[in-house]
mmCIF file of C-alpha atoms in Angstrom:
data_model
loop_
_atom_site.group_PDB
_atom_site.id
_atom_site.type_symbol
_atom_site.label_atom_id
_atom_site.label_comp_id
_atom_site.label_asym_id
_atom_site.label_seq_id
_atom_site.Cartn_x
_atom_site.Cartn_y
_atom_site.Cartn_z
ATOM 1 C CA ASP A 13 0.127 -0.169 0.084
ATOM 2 C CA GLY A 14 1.531 3.650 -0.532
ATOM 3 C CA GLY A 15 1.714 5.858 2.065
ATOM 4 C CA ILE A 16 4.448 7.937 4.139
ATOM 5 C CA THR A 17 6.642 6.287 6.772
ATOM 6 C CA GLN A 18 7.981 8.724 9.540
ATOM 7 C CA SER A 19 10.546 7.371 11.819
ATOM 8 C CA PRO A 20 11.291 6.947 14.137
ATOM 9 C CA LYS A 21 8.120 7.483 16.667
ATOM 10 C CA TYR A 22 10.032 8.601 19.310
ATOM 11 C CA LEU A 23 13.336 10.340 19.740
ATOM 12 C CA PHE A 24 15.602 12.056 22.746
ATOM 13 C CA ARG A 25 17.817 13.876 22.385
ATOM 14 C CA LYS A 26 19.957 16.305 24.727
ATOM 15 C CA GLU A 27 20.129 19.288 23.973
ATOM 16 C CA GLY A 28 22.647 20.720 22.209
ATOM 17 C CA GLN A 29 22.123 17.897 19.758
ATOM 18 C CA ASN A 30 20.893 17.984 15.744
ATOM 19 C CA VAL A 31 18.645 15.429 15.241
ATOM 20 C CA THR A 32 17.255 14.560 11.653
ATOM 21 C CA LEU A 33 13.970 13.136 11.370
ATOM 22 C CA SER A 34 13.221 10.498 8.204
ATOM 23 C CA CYS A 35 10.236 11.175 5.682
ATOM 24 C CA GLU A 36 9.523 8.633 3.075
ATOM 25 C CA GLN A 37 6.813 8.398 0.403
ATOM 26 C CA ASN A 38 5.980 5.899 -2.228
ATOM 27 C CA LEU A 39 2.745 7.971 -3.254
ATOM 28 C CA ASN A 40 4.801 9.593 -6.374
ATOM 29 C CA HIS A 41 3.495 12.654 -4.696
ATOM 30 C CA ASP A 42 5.771 15.649 -6.094
ATOM 31 C CA ALA A 43 5.512 17.781 -3.035
ATOM 32 C CA MET A 44 6.737 17.309 0.468
ATOM 33 C CA TYR A 45 6.056 18.824 3.797
ATOM 34 C CA TRP A 46 7.157 19.589 7.603
ATOM 35 C CA TYR A 47 4.511 20.929 10.112
ATOM 36 C CA ARG A 48 5.303 21.322 13.685
ATOM 37 C CA GLN A 49 2.243 20.446 16.028
ATOM 38 C CA ASP A 50 2.247 21.758 19.562
ATOM 39 C CA PRO A 51 -0.835 21.294 22.523
ATOM 40 C CA GLY A 52 -3.441 23.998 21.503
ATOM 41 C CA GLN A 53 -1.772 25.644 18.737
ATOM 42 C CA GLY A 54 -2.626 23.326 15.518
ATOM 43 C CA LEU A 55 -0.453 22.404 12.559
ATOM 44 C CA ARG A 56 2.592 25.005 11.639
ATOM 45 C CA LEU A 57 4.670 24.893 8.224
ATOM 46 C CA ILE A 58 7.908 24.437 8.780
ATOM 47 C CA TYR A 59 9.676 23.634 4.942
ATOM 48 C CA TYR A 60 7.598 22.752 2.200
ATOM 49 C CA SER A 61 9.403 21.068 -1.034
ATOM 50 C CA GLN A 62 7.801 21.316 -4.516
ATOM 51 C CA ILE A 63 10.543 19.851 -6.532
ATOM 52 C CA VAL A 64 13.522 17.462 -6.280
ATOM 53 C CA ASN A 65 16.594 19.880 -5.079
ATOM 54 C CA ASP A 66 14.092 22.555 -4.526
ATOM 55 C CA PHE A 67 12.741 23.996 -1.137
ATOM 56 C CA GLN A 68 11.030 27.333 0.665
ATOM 57 C CA LYS A 69 10.181 28.014 4.106
ATOM 58 C CA GLY A 70 7.089 27.869 5.864
ATOM 59 C CA ASP A 71 5.654 30.022 8.919
ATOM 60 C CA ILE A 72 8.635 28.722 11.431
ATOM 61 C CA ALA A 73 11.651 27.777 9.559
ATOM 62 C CA GLU A 74 14.254 29.153 12.175
ATOM 63 C CA GLY A 75 16.233 26.265 13.196
ATOM 64 C CA TYR A 76 15.662 23.691 11.046
ATOM 65 C CA SER A 77 17.244 22.466 7.928
ATOM 66 C CA VAL A 78 15.773 20.014 4.886
ATOM 67 C CA SER A 79 17.176 18.278 2.069
ATOM 68 C CA ARG A 80 15.235 16.721 -1.328
ATOM 69 C CA GLU A 81 17.823 14.925 -2.923
ATOM 70 C CA LYS A 82 15.313 12.450 -4.190
ATOM 71 C CA LYS A 83 11.595 12.248 -4.836
ATOM 72 C CA GLU A 84 10.419 9.913 -1.842
ATOM 73 C CA SER A 85 12.534 11.586 0.540
ATOM 74 C CA PHE A 86 12.369 14.807 2.236
ATOM 75 C CA PRO A 87 14.373 14.513 6.139
ATOM 76 C CA LEU A 88 14.352 17.371 8.554
ATOM 77 C CA THR A 89 17.129 18.481 10.594
ATOM 78 C CA VAL A 90 16.471 19.681 14.009
ATOM 79 C CA THR A 91 19.120 21.904 14.964
ATOM 80 C CA SER A 92 20.898 23.059 17.782
ATOM 81 C CA ALA A 93 19.316 26.846 16.927
ATOM 82 C CA GLN A 94 15.677 26.017 17.997
ATOM 83 C CA LYS A 95 14.753 26.931 20.782
ATOM 84 C CA ASN A 96 11.968 24.648 22.138
ATOM 85 C CA PRO A 97 12.519 21.874 19.809
ATOM 86 C CA THR A 98 10.338 19.163 21.834
ATOM 87 C CA ALA A 99 6.944 18.894 19.871
ATOM 88 C CA PHE A 100 4.940 16.261 17.067
ATOM 89 C CA TYR A 101 6.229 16.382 13.997
ATOM 90 C CA LEU A 102 4.276 15.593 11.024
ATOM 91 C CA CYS A 103 5.815 15.103 7.406
ATOM 92 C CA ALA A 104 3.054 14.806 4.441
ATOM 93 C CA SER A 105 2.900 14.419 0.887
ATOM 94 C CA SER A 106 0.361 15.652 -2.295
ATOM 95 C CA ALA A 107 0.387 15.936 -5.558
ATOM 96 C CA GLY A 108 1.327 19.519 -5.424
ATOM 97 C CA THR A 109 -1.749 21.512 -7.398
ATOM 98 C CA VAL A 110 -3.705 23.896 -4.920
ATOM 99 C CA ASN A 111 -6.482 21.866 -4.502
ATOM 100 C CA SER A 112 -4.645 18.517 -3.388
ATOM 101 C CA PRO A 113 -5.250 16.770 0.026
ATOM 102 C CA LEU A 114 -1.931 16.261 1.956
ATOM 103 C CA HIS A 115 -1.407 12.493 3.347
ATOM 104 C CA PHE A 116 -0.012 12.147 6.373
ATOM 105 C CA GLY A 117 2.362 9.703 8.294
ATOM 106 C CA ASN A 118 1.842 9.161 12.198
ATOM 107 C CA GLY A 119 4.474 11.407 13.060
ATOM 108 C CA THR A 120 7.933 11.609 15.500
ATOM 109 C CA ARG A 121 7.303 12.700 18.816
ATOM 110 C CA LEU A 122 10.682 14.415 19.292
ATOM 111 C CA THR A 123 11.863 15.586 23.158
ATOM 112 C CA VAL A 124 14.642 17.420 24.142
ATOM 113 C CA THR A 125 16.073 17.306 27.662
ATOM 114 C CA ALA B 4 -2.860 35.203 3.317
ATOM 115 C CA GLN B 5 -5.532 32.727 4.416
ATOM 116 C CA SER B 6 -6.547 31.996 7.980
ATOM 117 C CA VAL B 7 -8.899 29.531 9.534
ATOM 118 C CA THR B 8 -10.699 30.000 13.069
ATOM 119 C CA GLN B 9 -12.101 26.483 15.148
ATOM 120 C CA PRO B 10 -13.318 28.963 17.621
ATOM 121 C CA ASP B 11 -14.190 25.615 20.045
ATOM 122 C CA ILE B 12 -11.321 23.881 21.911
ATOM 123 C CA HIS B 13 -13.403 21.003 23.552
ATOM 124 C CA ILE B 14 -17.053 20.237 22.757
ATOM 125 C CA THR B 15 -18.293 16.641 24.074
ATOM 126 C CA VAL B 16 -21.452 15.145 22.293
ATOM 127 C CA SER B 17 -23.730 12.480 23.669
ATOM 128 C CA GLU B 18 -23.412 8.949 21.633
ATOM 129 C CA GLY B 19 -25.972 9.158 19.348
ATOM 130 C CA ALA B 20 -26.385 12.623 19.237
ATOM 131 C CA SER B 21 -26.000 15.033 16.447
ATOM 132 C CA LEU B 22 -22.894 17.338 16.263
ATOM 133 C CA GLU B 23 -21.716 20.444 14.216
ATOM 134 C CA LEU B 24 -18.161 21.672 14.680
ATOM 135 C CA ARG B 25 -17.557 24.917 13.298
ATOM 136 C CA CYS B 26 -14.859 26.663 10.904
ATOM 137 C CA ASN B 27 -14.633 30.278 9.577
ATOM 138 C CA TYR B 28 -11.502 30.987 6.905
ATOM 139 C CA SER B 29 -10.234 34.184 5.679
ATOM 140 C CA TYR B 30 -9.467 33.898 1.633
ATOM 141 C CA GLY B 31 -9.810 37.128 -0.579
ATOM 142 C CA ALA B 32 -11.258 34.670 -3.797
ATOM 143 C CA THR B 33 -12.584 31.120 -3.675
ATOM 144 C CA PRO B 34 -10.782 28.696 -0.911
ATOM 145 C CA TYR B 35 -10.201 24.971 -0.921
ATOM 146 C CA LEU B 36 -11.530 23.796 2.077
ATOM 147 C CA PHE B 37 -10.737 20.228 3.669
ATOM 148 C CA TRP B 38 -11.595 18.658 7.332
ATOM 149 C CA TYR B 39 -9.168 16.492 8.479
ATOM 150 C CA VAL B 40 -9.364 13.705 11.968
ATOM 151 C CA GLN B 41 -6.431 13.052 14.420
ATOM 152 C CA SER B 42 -6.107 9.897 16.947
ATOM 153 C CA PRO B 43 -4.483 10.602 19.969
ATOM 154 C CA GLY B 44 -0.544 10.187 18.852
ATOM 155 C CA GLN B 45 -1.660 9.783 15.203
ATOM 156 C CA GLY B 46 -1.400 11.582 11.789
ATOM 157 C CA LEU B 47 -4.119 13.412 9.709
ATOM 158 C CA GLN B 48 -6.840 11.705 7.938
ATOM 159 C CA LEU B 49 -9.030 13.184 5.477
ATOM 160 C CA LEU B 50 -12.541 13.610 5.960
ATOM 161 C CA LEU B 51 -14.034 15.132 3.225
ATOM 162 C CA LYS B 52 -12.932 18.241 0.834
ATOM 163 C CA TYR B 53 -14.702 21.129 -1.249
ATOM 164 C CA PHE B 54 -13.678 22.501 -4.077
ATOM 165 C CA SER B 55 -16.350 23.805 -6.301
ATOM 166 C CA GLY B 56 -19.895 23.225 -7.259
ATOM 167 C CA ASP B 57 -22.725 22.072 -4.708
ATOM 168 C CA THR B 58 -22.394 23.379 -1.438
ATOM 169 C CA LEU B 59 -22.639 20.489 0.726
ATOM 170 C CA VAL B 60 -19.876 18.035 0.220
ATOM 171 C CA GLN B 61 -20.192 13.579 1.828
ATOM 172 C CA GLY B 62 -17.234 12.631 3.465
ATOM 173 C CA ILE B 63 -15.645 9.062 4.813
ATOM 174 C CA LYS B 64 -17.326 7.607 8.313
ATOM 175 C CA GLY B 65 -20.569 9.600 7.466
ATOM 176 C CA PHE B 66 -19.536 12.914 8.192
ATOM 177 C CA GLU B 67 -20.770 15.561 5.962
ATOM 178 C CA ALA B 68 -19.686 19.978 5.678
ATOM 179 C CA GLU B 69 -21.698 22.800 4.227
ATOM 180 C CA PHE B 70 -19.733 25.326 2.660
ATOM 181 C CA LYS B 71 -21.041 29.217 3.214
ATOM 182 C CA ARG B 72 -19.367 31.795 1.266
ATOM 183 C CA SER B 73 -21.795 34.273 2.837
ATOM 184 C CA GLN B 74 -20.636 33.488 6.691
ATOM 185 C CA SER B 75 -17.167 32.649 5.562
ATOM 186 C CA SER B 76 -17.931 29.135 6.707
ATOM 187 C CA PHE B 77 -17.481 25.468 6.377
ATOM 188 C CA ASN B 78 -18.887 23.733 9.280
ATOM 189 C CA LEU B 79 -18.359 20.202 9.733
ATOM 190 C CA ARG B 80 -21.461 17.880 11.018
ATOM 191 C CA LYS B 81 -22.144 14.346 11.720
ATOM 192 C CA PRO B 82 -26.312 13.247 12.384
ATOM 193 C CA SER B 83 -25.258 10.784 15.352
ATOM 194 C CA VAL B 84 -22.109 10.481 16.982
ATOM 195 C CA HIS B 85 -20.342 7.239 17.536
ATOM 196 C CA TRP B 86 -17.863 6.999 20.782
ATOM 197 C CA SER B 87 -15.050 6.243 17.976
ATOM 198 C CA ASP B 88 -15.596 9.989 16.868
ATOM 199 C CA ALA B 89 -13.361 10.703 19.341
ATOM 200 C CA ALA B 90 -10.689 12.758 18.328
ATOM 201 C CA GLU B 91 -9.016 16.465 17.491
ATOM 202 C CA TYR B 92 -10.220 18.086 13.800
ATOM 203 C CA PHE B 93 -9.113 20.370 11.990
ATOM 204 C CA CYS B 94 -10.097 22.863 9.004
ATOM 205 C CA ALA B 95 -7.420 23.681 6.699
ATOM 206 C CA VAL B 96 -7.877 26.456 3.762
ATOM 207 C CA GLY B 97 -5.625 25.599 0.412
ATOM 208 C CA ALA B 98 -5.145 28.578 -1.907
ATOM 209 C CA GLY B 99 -2.087 29.801 -4.327
ATOM 210 C CA ASN B 100 -2.090 31.767 -7.181
ATOM 211 C CA SER B 101 0.909 29.752 -9.161
ATOM 212 C CA GLY B 102 -0.636 26.718 -9.491
ATOM 213 C CA TYR B 103 0.791 24.986 -6.126
ATOM 214 C CA SER B 104 -0.155 25.490 -2.560
ATOM 215 C CA THR B 105 0.048 24.907 1.161
ATOM 216 C CA LEU B 106 -2.371 24.674 3.682
ATOM 217 C CA THR B 107 -3.214 26.874 6.660
ATOM 218 C CA PHE B 108 -4.881 24.805 9.496
ATOM 219 C CA GLY B 109 -7.105 25.659 12.387
ATOM 220 C CA LYS B 110 -6.062 24.865 15.902
ATOM 221 C CA GLY B 111 -8.140 22.146 15.929
ATOM 222 C CA THR B 112 -11.137 21.417 17.957
ATOM 223 C CA MET B 113 -11.065 18.405 20.676
ATOM 224 C CA LEU B 114 -14.238 15.836 20.176
ATOM 225 C CA LEU B 115 -15.885 14.342 23.524
ATOM 226 C CA VAL B 116 -18.298 11.739 23.054
ATOM 227 C CA SER B 117 -19.852 10.639 26.482
ATOM 228 C CA PRO B 118 -22.190 7.452 26.939
#
């Protein structure tokens, strides 16, 4: 079955360390997205990519970085510059057009202490 | 820029009762509207979407939503709620000029179902 795989489900890191969250899709979608979810805040867009080797900052990109070397993969790195990295991170993909719904992975819960 | 408001943070409904979750959007042109549902610790699942045409759209799990342009609303409804409907519900608006877009989400409404 086609879908989006995020790994790991839970991730623990010490403050000051960079950490990379994995996102892979086999839906043949052009566009991929990273959202951050905090209680009571809804989903906030971190980065998105409409095509391989190209990506744009979302609303809260500071302290994060991404790459899109392959159509199927869109890893997110949470750097030590992110002031409050503990959150639930959701990866999504879509066909990319304005009326395309997003398909979501099951998320990665990152805890930084 | 577009925005979405979900006025209710929590709603409690008795099992078997009807449900309406409110969503108001702000966007200058015709919006593309979506409702998603999220179970705890999971990703979001698409319930339904509105692009154009009939303003009453049907979705999965017995949900429907009605687009009202005059009220800038896209409320989600279900005639009879089941305990398994307890989850968080997100309204989202998509917009873009170049053919591509991103979705803007509301902050969500948590649905609690009482026996």
